[in-house]
Amino acid sequence: MRPRFNFMWFWAFVAVVIIGYSFMGDSEGRPVDGDWNMVDELVAEGYVERIEVKDKEKASIYLREGAHEELKDDERFKHMPKTGAQVVFNTGGDVQYFAERLAAAEARAREAGEDVEAVVVKYDRTEKGWMDYMFEFLPWILIIAVWIFIMRSMARNAGGGGGGGIMNVGKARAQMSDKNAKQRVTFKDVAGLEEAKVEIMEIVDFLKHADKYKALGAKIPKGALLAGPPGTGKTLLAKAVAGEANVPFLSISGSDFVEMFVGVGASRVRDLFEQAKKVAPCIVFIDEIDAIGRARGKNSGFSGNDERENTLNQLLTEMDGFQTNAGVIVLAATNRVDILDKALMRAGRFDRQIEVGLPDAKERKAIFDVHLRKLKLDDKLDREFLAKQTPGFAGADIANVCNEAALIAARNNHNVVEQSDFLAAIDRIVGGLERRNMPMTPAERRATAIHEIGHATVMWRLKNCDPVLKITIIPRGRSLGATWYLPEERVNHNAEHFVHKMAGLVAGRVAEQQLLGITSTGALNDLERTSKMAYAMVAYYGMSPKVGNISFYDASGQRDMFTKPFSERTAELIDEEVRRLVDEAVAIARDIVETERVNIERLAEVLLEKETIFSEDVEAVLGKSAQQIAKEALEAATAVEATDEAKDKAKNEDNGSDEVTYTVVPAESNDNDKTE
Ligand code: ATP
């Protein structure tokens, strides 16, 4: 490999030259600095053999043989060199005066009876060597080098690899997608997200057949915002649009507008839209728009966010300002839609907001299908099972599971990727790395087993808890053991759900206390989650009768940390209610643990022996779970309802009546709501 030129070497060389030169100058035997008095004296004594005058003023005196010996006791000539120029002095530049003064000194000496020989004088002019020039110009060279260095690095930063340069700092670095690229993404690569796909294709259609819409007087939408949690496929969807739409597609990230120079963001926005207008009709995609689209503050003068606000203002103007951007549709993606500026979100700018949520079980299976295409799989692999095992996973997590499973299979020397590899990958992604060699005493292992079985048992007995899947005491990541459950994909929770969930969470601590009489640090995470849940119930969801139907939630995320939106009295009330709710959950857990004492001991023994147990093992000891019983009851009730409906229908048909019957479905009952 060719060694790369590094500026450090250049600086090191310069430093060595400067230091070396200054040392050389200071070396021993430097000629003595003299003046006219000294010259007069030396000439009068007859010591001077010749004088060389360089450039009219630098005179170097060479003494006669033996003069060095004679003068060595004189303090002034102690360090004088033995040969070469021994005394130097400045003539003042006037050659005439120099000659006269020297002649006068010689004449005086002769008058005094000294037998002095005439001093030989040689006038000379130095030719400058390259070194002299170099040292003369060195400071300038250094200044210019530093300047070039700074300018180049500034240009590099501003260009961001895009080959920018300082002059191009205000240019937007949008990438134009190549429709014919080999690696292009199509809608086939995006699993699920059906509604989002339809909406987005509609937008592409507006562009392609604008006349059809305009003929009816419809205005073409200006933009659509893809909003949703990280990794749900927003960028992928946009890439697919680029691949499928037959219009130019410019993509840029929100952070590309951010630069250390003032005014650059706004100028880049302007430039982006100028580029877009040139190729219109086209789509502009801004990823992570929250980087610039954050709500503008009221006191921005103090927050130092002026630059970002200027950028946002420019974006607002470009999207719906005085000049129209005909034929430019802006797509943007964010996972912080709540913090975006209201003006950005209004109709006329981002007319449509497309929700890209976490996938449900069916969509997860479809995403698995997409990512499993590239893997060599075991025939027995159950994709539906995998989809069920991964609730709450985003598309990116599923892609990660597939890759991790393939890595695990390779490590285990499997010929194909098996179901067990996938399960190990899921465990690893959720729980972290297995730490089988972690030192644990038998007592600690038993306490962990009781703790986990405590969770599982209480969750098994409460119908609003999530179904338990498996329990393990193999340490992973930072946890000593874990109870895995399948979170129900429920969008609306009532107070009872929360209290049951909290009871399930505190159950580990309760079981340890009641069965072993110990209170350990292992419950930290459980307690943290319980407390947060209780605070959310009281302060956000208005689920406490004492505090009332008030929410202190701030969706904009703009509240500062120091001011509470409630009084000290309310704060005390909130604390009191949180305590009551947690106590309620603990009481429920205590009841169940007390009743199931023997079963918990039995299950803990099984767990200690097997290290990981599954829902079937729990069912063998505890019988059917409360969730299972509730599900069966619901199914039975639905079956009865269906038969009643069938009977009614038959009756109506008999009567030949055209009357339509409406079934009123009661809203979810809140009878058991503990806070009411
Ligand atoms: P972020 O908000 O963090 O930028 P995002 O929503 O833009 O996330 P993407 O970058 O689109 O997420 O997705 C990351 C990866 O996840 C994709 O490259 C793809 O492999 C996978 N993925 C996500 N959703 C899907 C999906 N619906 N179908 C197939 N793969 C998906």
XYZ file of C-alpha atoms and ligand atoms in Angstrom:
707
model
C 0.000 0.000 0.000
C 1.352 3.444 -0.871
C 1.982 5.470 2.301
C -0.428 8.381 2.384
C 0.891 11.913 2.601
C 0.159 13.322 5.989
C 0.326 17.033 6.773
C 1.907 16.178 10.137
C 5.135 15.165 8.347
C 5.342 18.558 6.710
C 4.967 20.376 10.039
C 7.545 18.073 11.675
C 10.057 18.865 8.905
C 9.532 22.613 9.295
C 9.976 22.366 13.072
C 13.238 20.402 12.723
C 14.653 22.935 10.238
C 13.788 25.889 12.468
C 15.185 24.295 15.621
C 18.325 23.080 13.830
C 18.963 26.499 12.362
C 18.621 28.267 15.658
C 21.000 25.789 17.302
C 23.529 26.188 14.541
C 23.437 29.919 15.017
C 24.185 29.560 18.690
C 27.158 27.255 18.289
C 30.555 27.970 19.892
C 33.066 30.273 18.263
C 30.709 32.914 16.995
C 32.593 36.046 15.833
C 32.718 38.825 18.397
C 30.295 41.675 17.824
C 32.335 44.826 17.590
C 31.977 48.577 17.018
C 34.152 51.385 15.626
C 36.039 51.819 18.913
C 37.052 48.180 18.872
C 38.015 48.427 15.210
C 40.114 51.535 15.872
C 41.828 49.736 18.720
C 42.546 46.578 16.740
C 43.855 48.556 13.753
C 45.981 50.717 16.040
C 47.551 47.644 17.624
C 48.221 46.203 14.173
C 46.140 43.075 14.676
C 43.920 43.434 11.604
C 44.996 41.608 8.467
C 41.982 42.171 6.232
C 38.362 43.256 6.357
C 35.651 41.895 4.160
C 32.631 44.166 3.727
C 29.567 42.419 2.527
C 26.641 44.314 1.082
C 28.235 47.608 2.197
C 27.512 47.131 5.859
C 28.407 43.712 7.228
C 32.115 43.917 7.955
C 34.045 40.776 8.997
C 37.505 41.284 10.451
C 40.224 38.633 9.960
C 43.157 39.026 12.391
C 46.851 38.337 11.787
C 48.443 35.109 12.895
C 49.172 35.099 16.594
C 46.598 37.827 17.359
C 44.242 35.217 18.835
C 46.944 34.148 21.346
C 47.687 37.694 22.362
C 44.087 38.717 22.824
C 42.804 35.608 24.612
C 43.193 37.173 28.084
C 41.008 40.091 27.097
C 37.468 39.374 28.386
C 35.908 40.725 25.174
C 37.736 38.247 22.914
C 37.503 35.168 25.097
C 35.135 33.252 22.792
C 36.593 34.505 19.564
C 37.165 31.804 16.917
C 40.756 30.974 16.055
C 40.264 31.235 12.305
C 37.831 32.748 9.872
C 35.986 35.960 10.566
C 36.812 36.791 14.173
C 35.093 40.155 14.700
C 32.026 41.438 12.934
C 30.572 44.887 12.995
C 28.167 47.079 11.134
C 29.657 49.833 9.035
C 26.377 51.712 8.841
C 26.202 51.193 5.084
C 28.334 54.187 4.098
C 31.360 52.849 2.215
C 32.983 56.246 1.885
C 32.852 56.908 5.579
C 34.149 53.413 6.258
C 37.203 53.908 4.029
C 37.957 57.314 5.546
C 37.609 56.124 9.100
C 39.832 53.119 8.487
C 42.485 55.282 6.815
C 42.290 57.689 9.786
C 42.804 54.830 12.246
C 45.830 53.601 10.307
C 47.236 57.153 10.095
C 46.824 57.649 13.842
C 48.653 54.408 14.517
C 51.518 55.395 12.276
C 51.662 58.794 13.933
C 51.957 57.036 17.232
C 54.982 55.242 15.831
C 53.379 51.846 15.323
C 54.611 49.853 12.391
C 51.239 48.860 10.968
C 50.751 47.252 7.622
C 47.931 48.509 5.472
C 44.681 46.659 6.097
C 43.404 44.846 3.032
C 39.734 45.683 2.411
C 37.544 43.602 0.168
C 34.063 44.668 -0.794
C 31.617 41.934 -1.619
C 27.983 41.397 -2.298
C 26.191 38.206 -1.293
C 24.311 36.171 -3.782
C 21.236 34.823 -1.991
C 21.044 31.019 -1.856
C 17.743 29.141 -1.999
C 17.929 28.639 1.745
C 18.039 32.381 2.302
C 15.027 32.865 0.145
C 13.307 30.029 1.896
C 13.847 31.516 5.323
C 12.799 34.907 4.101
C 9.560 33.528 2.767
C 9.018 30.808 5.364
C 6.440 32.733 7.418
C 4.445 33.426 4.260
C 4.683 29.832 3.142
C 3.421 28.737 6.538
C 0.516 31.181 6.518
C -0.547 30.151 3.012
C -0.251 26.429 3.869
C -2.413 26.843 6.965
C -4.968 28.832 5.002
C -5.161 26.208 2.245
C -5.453 23.480 4.857
C -8.367 25.225 6.624
C -10.171 25.999 3.385
C -9.817 22.444 2.161
C -11.173 20.945 5.355
C -14.054 23.426 5.379
C -14.864 22.537 1.837
C -14.713 18.854 2.703
C -17.121 19.291 5.615
C -19.463 21.394 3.610
C -19.339 18.998 0.709
C -20.046 16.012 2.972
C -18.473 13.590 0.564
C -20.713 14.760 -2.187
C -17.801 16.531 -3.740
C -19.247 19.854 -2.613
C -16.642 22.490 -1.928
C -16.962 25.774 -0.153
C -18.744 27.407 -3.061
C -21.363 24.675 -3.084
C -22.185 24.801 0.589
C -25.668 26.168 -0.024
C -26.524 23.495 -2.548
C -28.832 20.654 -1.544
C -27.313 17.219 -1.896
C -30.429 15.395 -2.970
C -29.961 12.071 -4.657
C -31.787 11.351 -7.819
C -32.978 7.748 -7.971
C -32.090 5.662 -10.918
C -35.137 3.738 -12.053
C -33.045 1.204 -13.888
C -30.716 0.417 -10.989
C -30.216 -3.287 -10.374
C -30.855 -3.088 -6.649
C -34.049 -1.098 -6.950
C -36.736 -1.707 -4.350
C -40.261 -2.453 -5.504
C -43.568 -2.846 -3.693
C -42.921 -6.596 -3.668
C -40.144 -5.975 -1.149
C -42.485 -4.134 1.176
C -44.660 -6.577 3.043
C -47.932 -5.592 4.687
C -48.628 -1.847 4.876
C -51.443 -2.315 2.381
C -53.295 0.912 3.188
C -50.100 2.907 3.122
C -49.222 1.440 -0.251
C -52.624 2.320 -1.699
C -52.411 5.897 -0.427
C -48.946 6.391 -1.687
C -49.686 4.930 -5.104
C -52.597 7.304 -5.348
C -50.167 10.175 -4.937
C -47.954 8.835 -7.673
C -51.040 8.561 -9.846
C -51.831 12.246 -9.261
C -48.498 13.114 -10.748
C -48.709 10.770 -13.666
C -52.250 11.660 -14.674
C -52.492 15.197 -13.355
C -54.788 16.307 -16.191
C -57.485 13.822 -15.241
C -57.702 15.352 -11.767
C -57.332 18.937 -12.891
C -60.154 18.484 -15.406
C -62.486 17.919 -12.493
C -61.137 20.957 -10.678
C -59.203 18.967 -8.077
C -55.968 20.333 -6.716
C -53.008 17.986 -6.636
C -51.876 17.330 -3.028
C -48.619 18.967 -2.053
C -47.265 16.295 0.205
C -47.712 13.246 2.387
C -46.134 12.466 5.699
C -45.211 8.895 6.582
C -45.354 8.624 10.349
C -44.650 5.666 12.578
C -42.249 3.964 14.968
C -38.640 3.298 13.945
C -37.978 0.442 11.570
C -41.522 0.033 10.307
C -40.558 0.500 6.679
C -41.146 4.190 5.966
C -37.898 4.656 4.100
C -38.404 1.315 2.394
C -41.836 2.415 1.205
C -40.397 5.630 -0.174
C -37.655 3.667 -1.933
C -40.322 1.454 -3.447
C -42.141 4.532 -4.732
C -38.892 5.618 -6.346
C -38.606 2.183 -7.915
C -42.185 1.998 -9.144
C -43.153 5.541 -10.056
C -42.121 6.646 -13.469
C -41.314 10.135 -12.293
C -38.002 11.527 -11.026
C -37.449 10.933 -7.327
C -35.164 13.154 -5.271
C -34.308 11.972 -1.785
C -32.565 13.837 0.997
C -32.318 13.484 4.755
C -33.485 16.176 7.175
C -30.030 16.325 8.697
C -28.510 17.228 5.311
C -29.938 20.710 5.751
C -28.119 21.222 8.995
C -24.742 22.890 8.699
C -22.525 24.986 10.914
C -22.879 28.007 8.646
C -25.774 30.343 9.180
C -28.288 30.493 6.371
C -27.094 27.321 4.681
C -30.165 25.265 5.656
C -32.575 27.720 4.077
C -30.472 28.027 0.963
C -30.328 24.244 0.623
C -34.117 24.023 0.877
C -34.393 26.650 -1.870
C -31.914 24.773 -3.985
C -33.700 21.454 -3.463
C -36.956 22.876 -4.725
C -35.223 24.565 -7.628
C -33.742 21.224 -8.635
C -37.157 19.603 -8.220
C -38.947 22.238 -10.312
C -36.514 21.649 -13.138
C -37.487 17.982 -13.356
C -41.184 18.345 -12.395
C -43.439 16.404 -12.222
C -41.413 14.689 -9.545
C -41.353 13.471 -5.940
C -39.074 14.867 -3.249
C -38.498 12.578 -0.265
C -37.216 14.078 2.994
C -36.253 11.362 5.489
C -36.200 12.118 9.243
C -37.929 15.451 8.681
C -38.016 16.090 12.453
C -34.389 17.252 12.137
C -35.734 20.499 10.667
C -39.483 20.310 11.163
C -39.521 20.536 14.972
C -42.039 23.014 16.329
C -40.675 26.554 16.474
C -40.201 27.810 20.009
C -41.574 31.077 21.337
C -38.290 32.266 22.788
C -36.016 31.083 20.065
C -33.697 34.017 20.683
C -32.453 32.271 23.797
C -32.471 28.730 22.560
C -30.044 29.324 19.699
C -32.216 27.460 17.241
C -32.604 30.331 14.802
C -30.839 28.502 12.047
C -33.170 25.504 12.238
C -36.171 27.804 12.311
C -34.965 29.656 9.232
C -34.655 26.336 7.464
C -38.150 25.339 8.513
C -39.581 28.704 7.459
C -38.007 28.268 4.063
C -39.509 24.797 3.774
C -42.931 26.158 4.710
C -42.631 28.861 2.072
C -41.469 26.450 -0.579
C -44.293 24.028 0.115
C -47.091 26.533 0.182
C -45.863 30.028 -0.293
C -46.273 32.793 -2.780
C -44.825 30.824 -5.645
C -46.376 27.514 -6.451
C -44.447 24.360 -6.935
C -46.596 22.791 -9.575
C -45.915 19.128 -10.000
C -43.627 18.674 -7.000
C -44.955 16.336 -4.328
C -43.108 16.133 -1.053
C -42.995 12.853 0.817
C -41.494 12.943 4.276
C -40.879 10.369 6.978
C -40.615 10.782 10.720
C -41.118 8.844 13.900
C -41.716 11.977 15.946
C -44.859 13.344 14.362
C -45.915 14.818 17.712
C -43.059 17.305 17.756
C -43.491 18.605 14.239
C -44.551 22.184 13.707
C -48.276 22.665 13.254
C -47.769 24.862 10.209
C -45.958 22.052 8.476
C -48.775 19.633 9.145
C -51.647 21.740 7.933
C -53.572 20.867 4.807
C -51.971 22.504 1.813
C -48.535 21.361 2.887
C -48.645 17.793 4.096
C -52.247 17.134 3.121
C -52.037 13.495 4.022
C -50.602 11.721 6.959
C -49.962 8.055 6.304
C -49.644 5.968 9.459
C -47.034 3.252 9.179
C -47.599 1.339 12.392
C -46.094 -1.779 13.928
C -47.132 -4.819 11.935
C -49.782 -7.226 13.265
C -49.292 -11.011 13.217
C -50.438 -11.350 9.591
C -48.188 -8.557 8.416
C -45.286 -9.954 10.410
C -45.693 -13.238 8.590
C -45.601 -11.380 5.274
C -42.447 -9.552 6.362
C -40.896 -12.880 7.383
C -41.795 -14.192 3.918
C -39.906 -11.300 2.287
C -36.788 -11.744 4.386
C -36.805 -15.553 4.367
C -36.605 -15.538 0.566
C -32.851 -15.152 0.747
C -32.264 -17.897 3.352
C -31.809 -21.651 2.996
C -34.569 -22.937 5.205
C -35.695 -26.081 6.937
C -38.920 -27.378 5.306
C -40.573 -27.734 8.690
C -40.268 -24.038 9.510
C -43.589 -22.661 10.773
C -43.759 -19.025 9.641
C -47.022 -18.347 11.406
C -45.479 -19.502 14.678
C -42.554 -17.135 14.138
C -44.954 -14.265 13.482
C -46.776 -15.070 16.728
C -43.534 -15.160 18.671
C -42.561 -11.661 17.633
C -45.256 -9.273 18.884
C -44.184 -5.657 18.949
C -41.395 -6.313 16.439
C -41.004 -3.799 13.638
C -39.985 -4.826 10.119
C -36.385 -3.928 10.875
C -36.403 -6.244 13.928
C -37.773 -9.091 11.825
C -35.075 -8.535 9.207
C -32.590 -8.663 12.068
C -34.103 -11.909 13.449
C -33.754 -13.567 10.042
C -30.142 -12.537 9.705
C -29.300 -13.457 13.296
C -30.948 -16.888 12.836
C -28.784 -17.550 9.778
C -25.676 -16.574 11.757
C -26.645 -18.863 14.635
C -27.341 -21.731 12.205
C -23.926 -21.259 10.623
C -22.273 -21.190 14.030
C -24.039 -24.451 14.945
C -22.981 -26.031 11.631
C -26.561 -26.556 10.461
C -27.096 -27.171 6.755
C -30.324 -25.191 6.766
C -31.725 -22.532 9.092
C -34.021 -24.286 11.556
C -36.900 -23.167 13.736
C -34.705 -23.459 16.837
C -32.227 -21.009 15.277
C -35.021 -18.503 14.837
C -36.169 -18.940 18.437
C -32.607 -18.493 19.665
C -32.323 -15.358 17.527
C -35.551 -13.925 18.963
C -34.372 -14.696 22.514
C -31.088 -13.043 21.820
C -32.601 -9.928 20.301
C -35.153 -9.490 23.087
C -33.091 -10.599 26.068
C -29.484 -10.021 25.054
C -26.619 -12.503 25.074
C -26.892 -15.688 27.127
C -24.551 -15.653 30.135
C -24.457 -19.249 31.277
C -21.159 -18.819 33.084
C -22.409 -16.107 35.360
C -21.504 -17.056 38.946
C -24.697 -17.673 40.935
C -25.149 -19.448 44.251
C -27.857 -22.151 44.557
C -29.802 -19.815 46.864
C -29.709 -17.050 44.230
C -30.867 -19.455 41.534
C -33.748 -20.590 43.711
C -34.727 -16.992 44.499
C -34.691 -16.219 40.760
C -36.874 -19.270 40.075
C -39.409 -18.262 42.748
C -39.389 -14.692 41.412
C -40.089 -15.778 37.828
C -42.700 -18.358 38.793
C -44.338 -15.653 40.940
C -44.739 -13.498 37.806
C -45.975 -16.403 35.734
C -48.518 -17.635 38.285
C -50.124 -14.256 38.900
C -50.232 -13.565 35.163
C -51.742 -17.022 34.639
C -54.552 -16.261 37.055
C -55.470 -12.739 35.884
C -57.518 -12.501 32.710
C -56.194 -9.099 31.664
C -52.570 -10.153 31.819
C -50.787 -11.257 28.675
C -50.538 -15.021 28.060
C -47.346 -16.540 29.485
C -45.189 -18.217 26.860
C -42.125 -19.463 28.646
C -40.069 -18.971 31.778
C -36.325 -19.174 32.011
C -33.610 -18.786 34.631
C -30.755 -18.689 32.140
C -29.160 -15.269 32.672
C -29.241 -13.053 29.608
C -27.927 -9.549 29.190
C -28.504 -7.865 32.521
C -31.328 -10.106 33.724
C -30.987 -13.251 35.816
C -34.162 -14.818 34.512
C -37.224 -13.891 32.516
C -40.897 -14.633 32.059
C -41.851 -14.313 28.412
C -45.359 -13.429 27.461
C -47.164 -12.582 24.282
C -48.405 -9.028 24.534
C -51.933 -8.849 23.238
C -52.187 -6.447 20.386
C -54.730 -4.292 22.111
C -55.014 -0.594 21.260
C -57.293 0.507 24.077
C -56.683 -0.260 27.732
C -58.932 0.244 30.718
C -57.963 0.680 34.348
C -58.466 -2.992 35.152
C -55.993 -3.992 32.433
C -53.422 -1.723 34.002
C -53.979 -2.946 37.562
C -53.737 -6.589 36.467
C -50.561 -5.865 34.537
C -49.091 -4.124 37.550
C -50.015 -7.089 39.751
C -48.185 -9.363 37.291
C -45.146 -7.096 37.459
C -44.905 -6.863 41.249
C -45.612 -10.585 41.630
C -41.927 -11.509 41.472
C -41.071 -9.334 44.461
C -44.200 -10.520 46.335
C -43.369 -14.218 45.769
C -39.805 -13.715 47.012
C -41.086 -11.978 50.118
C -43.834 -14.462 50.931
C -42.089 -17.708 50.122
C -38.498 -16.894 50.977
C -38.841 -13.921 53.307
C -36.340 -11.877 51.279
C -36.494 -8.546 49.497
C -33.918 -8.403 46.705
C -32.696 -5.949 44.079
C -33.899 -8.252 41.295
C -37.232 -6.457 41.175
C -35.821 -3.076 40.132
C -37.051 -3.183 36.559
C -40.471 -4.550 37.619
C -40.930 -1.784 40.171
C -39.842 0.889 37.740
C -42.369 -0.264 35.170
C -45.110 -0.594 37.788
C -44.551 2.929 39.085
C -44.470 4.423 35.598
C -47.695 2.618 34.743
C -49.374 3.902 37.907
C -48.205 7.484 37.221
C -49.479 7.238 33.662
C -52.874 6.040 34.928
C -53.221 8.961 37.316
C -51.465 11.827 35.569
C -52.034 11.016 31.898
C -55.133 8.865 31.514
C -57.257 10.469 34.229
C -57.976 7.075 35.787
C -57.975 8.217 39.400
C -61.316 9.422 40.809
C -59.532 11.711 43.262
C -57.406 13.539 40.686
C -60.231 13.407 38.191
C -60.427 13.398 34.428
C -57.376 15.524 33.968
C -54.328 14.781 31.844
C -50.954 16.358 32.307
C -49.592 14.679 29.200
C -47.803 16.985 26.784
C -47.857 15.528 23.298
C -45.683 18.294 21.907
C -42.837 17.326 24.265
C -42.064 21.030 24.723
C -42.649 21.390 28.413
C -39.506 22.278 30.274
C -38.289 20.025 33.028
C -38.593 22.514 35.835
C -42.195 23.627 35.846
C -44.933 21.213 36.796
C -48.299 21.992 35.264
C -49.989 21.298 38.615
C -49.928 22.626 42.144
C -48.096 21.084 45.083
C -51.447 19.838 46.421
C -52.199 18.020 43.180
C -48.662 16.621 43.196
C -49.303 15.171 46.633
C -52.623 13.811 45.491
C -51.003 12.168 42.468
C -48.386 10.546 44.707
C -51.093 9.337 47.055
C -53.156 7.840 44.234
C -50.119 6.185 42.658
C -49.340 4.599 46.007
C -52.926 3.390 46.357
C -52.913 1.819 42.886
C -49.591 0.077 43.446
C -50.815 -1.190 46.831
C -53.943 -2.480 45.144
C -51.830 -4.378 42.615
C -49.602 -5.757 45.375
C -52.691 -6.937 47.327
C -53.984 -8.820 44.261
C -50.582 -10.429 43.720
C -50.329 -11.354 47.437
C -53.694 -13.089 47.386
C -52.794 -15.198 44.380
C -49.304 -16.053 45.639
C -50.724 -17.084 49.037
C -53.352 -19.337 47.429
C -50.868 -20.869 44.975
C -47.994 -21.241 47.445
C -47.645 -25.002 46.903
C -47.963 -24.772 43.129
C -45.339 -22.047 42.986
C -42.910 -24.254 44.959
C -43.632 -27.159 42.617
C -43.166 -25.120 39.453
C -39.975 -23.552 40.830
C -38.532 -27.078 41.318
C -39.352 -27.938 37.694
C -37.814 -24.684 36.523
C -34.634 -25.239 38.561
C -34.285 -28.629 36.984
C -35.086 -27.711 33.361
C -33.884 -24.067 33.368
C -36.525 -23.160 30.751
C -40.179 -24.216 30.940
C -43.090 -23.502 28.616
C -46.783 -22.715 28.995
C -47.617 -26.444 28.789
C -45.516 -27.106 31.913
C -47.344 -24.327 33.732
C -50.719 -25.606 32.559
C -49.853 -29.079 33.858
C -49.650 -27.642 37.372
C -52.039 -24.664 37.349
C -54.676 -25.831 34.870
C -56.135 -23.547 32.205
C -55.029 -19.922 32.258
C -57.514 -17.135 33.016
C -56.995 -15.752 29.501
C -57.821 -19.147 28.008
C -60.968 -19.451 30.134
C -62.063 -15.923 29.150
C -61.419 -16.669 25.488
C -63.462 -19.862 25.578
C -66.303 -18.070 27.373
C -66.272 -15.340 24.718
C -66.313 -17.893 21.932
C -69.235 -19.714 23.544
C -71.167 -16.429 23.952
C -70.508 -15.471 20.319
C -71.752 -18.877 19.202
C -75.005 -18.411 21.172
C -75.419 -14.889 19.737
C -74.894 -16.237 16.254
C -77.611 -18.876 16.725
C -80.016 -16.255 18.120
C -79.295 -14.029 15.123
C -79.938 -16.927 12.764
C -83.261 -17.600 14.511
C -84.280 -13.914 14.226
C -83.339 -13.861 10.581
C -85.433 -16.959 9.881
C -88.364 -15.332 11.722
C -88.070 -12.119 9.683
C -87.929 -14.058 6.469
C -91.050 -15.967 7.529
C -92.866 -12.700 8.100
C -91.678 -11.467 4.726
C -90.770 -8.221 6.448
C -88.341 -5.750 4.820
C -87.537 -4.179 8.172
C -83.827 -3.881 8.874
C -82.713 -4.847 12.391
C -79.808 -3.062 13.951
C -77.761 -4.812 16.577
C -76.443 -2.434 19.186
C -73.042 -3.597 20.311
C -72.417 -2.384 23.861
C -69.151 -0.565 24.440
C -66.524 -2.418 26.466
C -67.861 -2.613 30.009
C -66.014 -0.719 32.670
C -67.915 -2.265 35.570
C -64.837 -3.659 37.152
C -62.832 -0.504 36.778
C -61.100 -0.200 40.118
C -60.776 3.574 39.970
C -64.427 4.263 39.457
P -36.651 4.919 10.841
O -37.859 5.687 11.228
O -35.883 4.447 12.011
O -35.832 5.566 9.782
P -37.986 3.338 8.883
O -39.415 3.207 9.206
O -37.603 4.307 7.832
O -37.176 3.561 10.212
P -36.817 1.406 7.179
O -35.457 2.005 7.083
O -37.733 1.596 6.043
O -37.481 1.895 8.516
O -36.725 -0.141 7.479
C -35.538 -0.761 7.895
C -35.442 -2.158 7.361
O -36.470 -2.957 7.937
C -35.670 -2.249 5.876
O -34.483 -2.096 5.175
C -36.239 -3.643 5.709
O -35.210 -4.590 5.630
C -36.973 -3.882 7.009
N -38.422 -3.646 6.878
C -39.153 -2.754 7.568
N -40.447 -2.814 7.235
C -40.564 -3.758 6.297
C -41.660 -4.277 5.550
N -42.899 -3.830 5.701
N -41.402 -5.263 4.667
C -40.151 -5.726 4.491
N -39.077 -5.278 5.171
C -39.263 -4.312 6.069
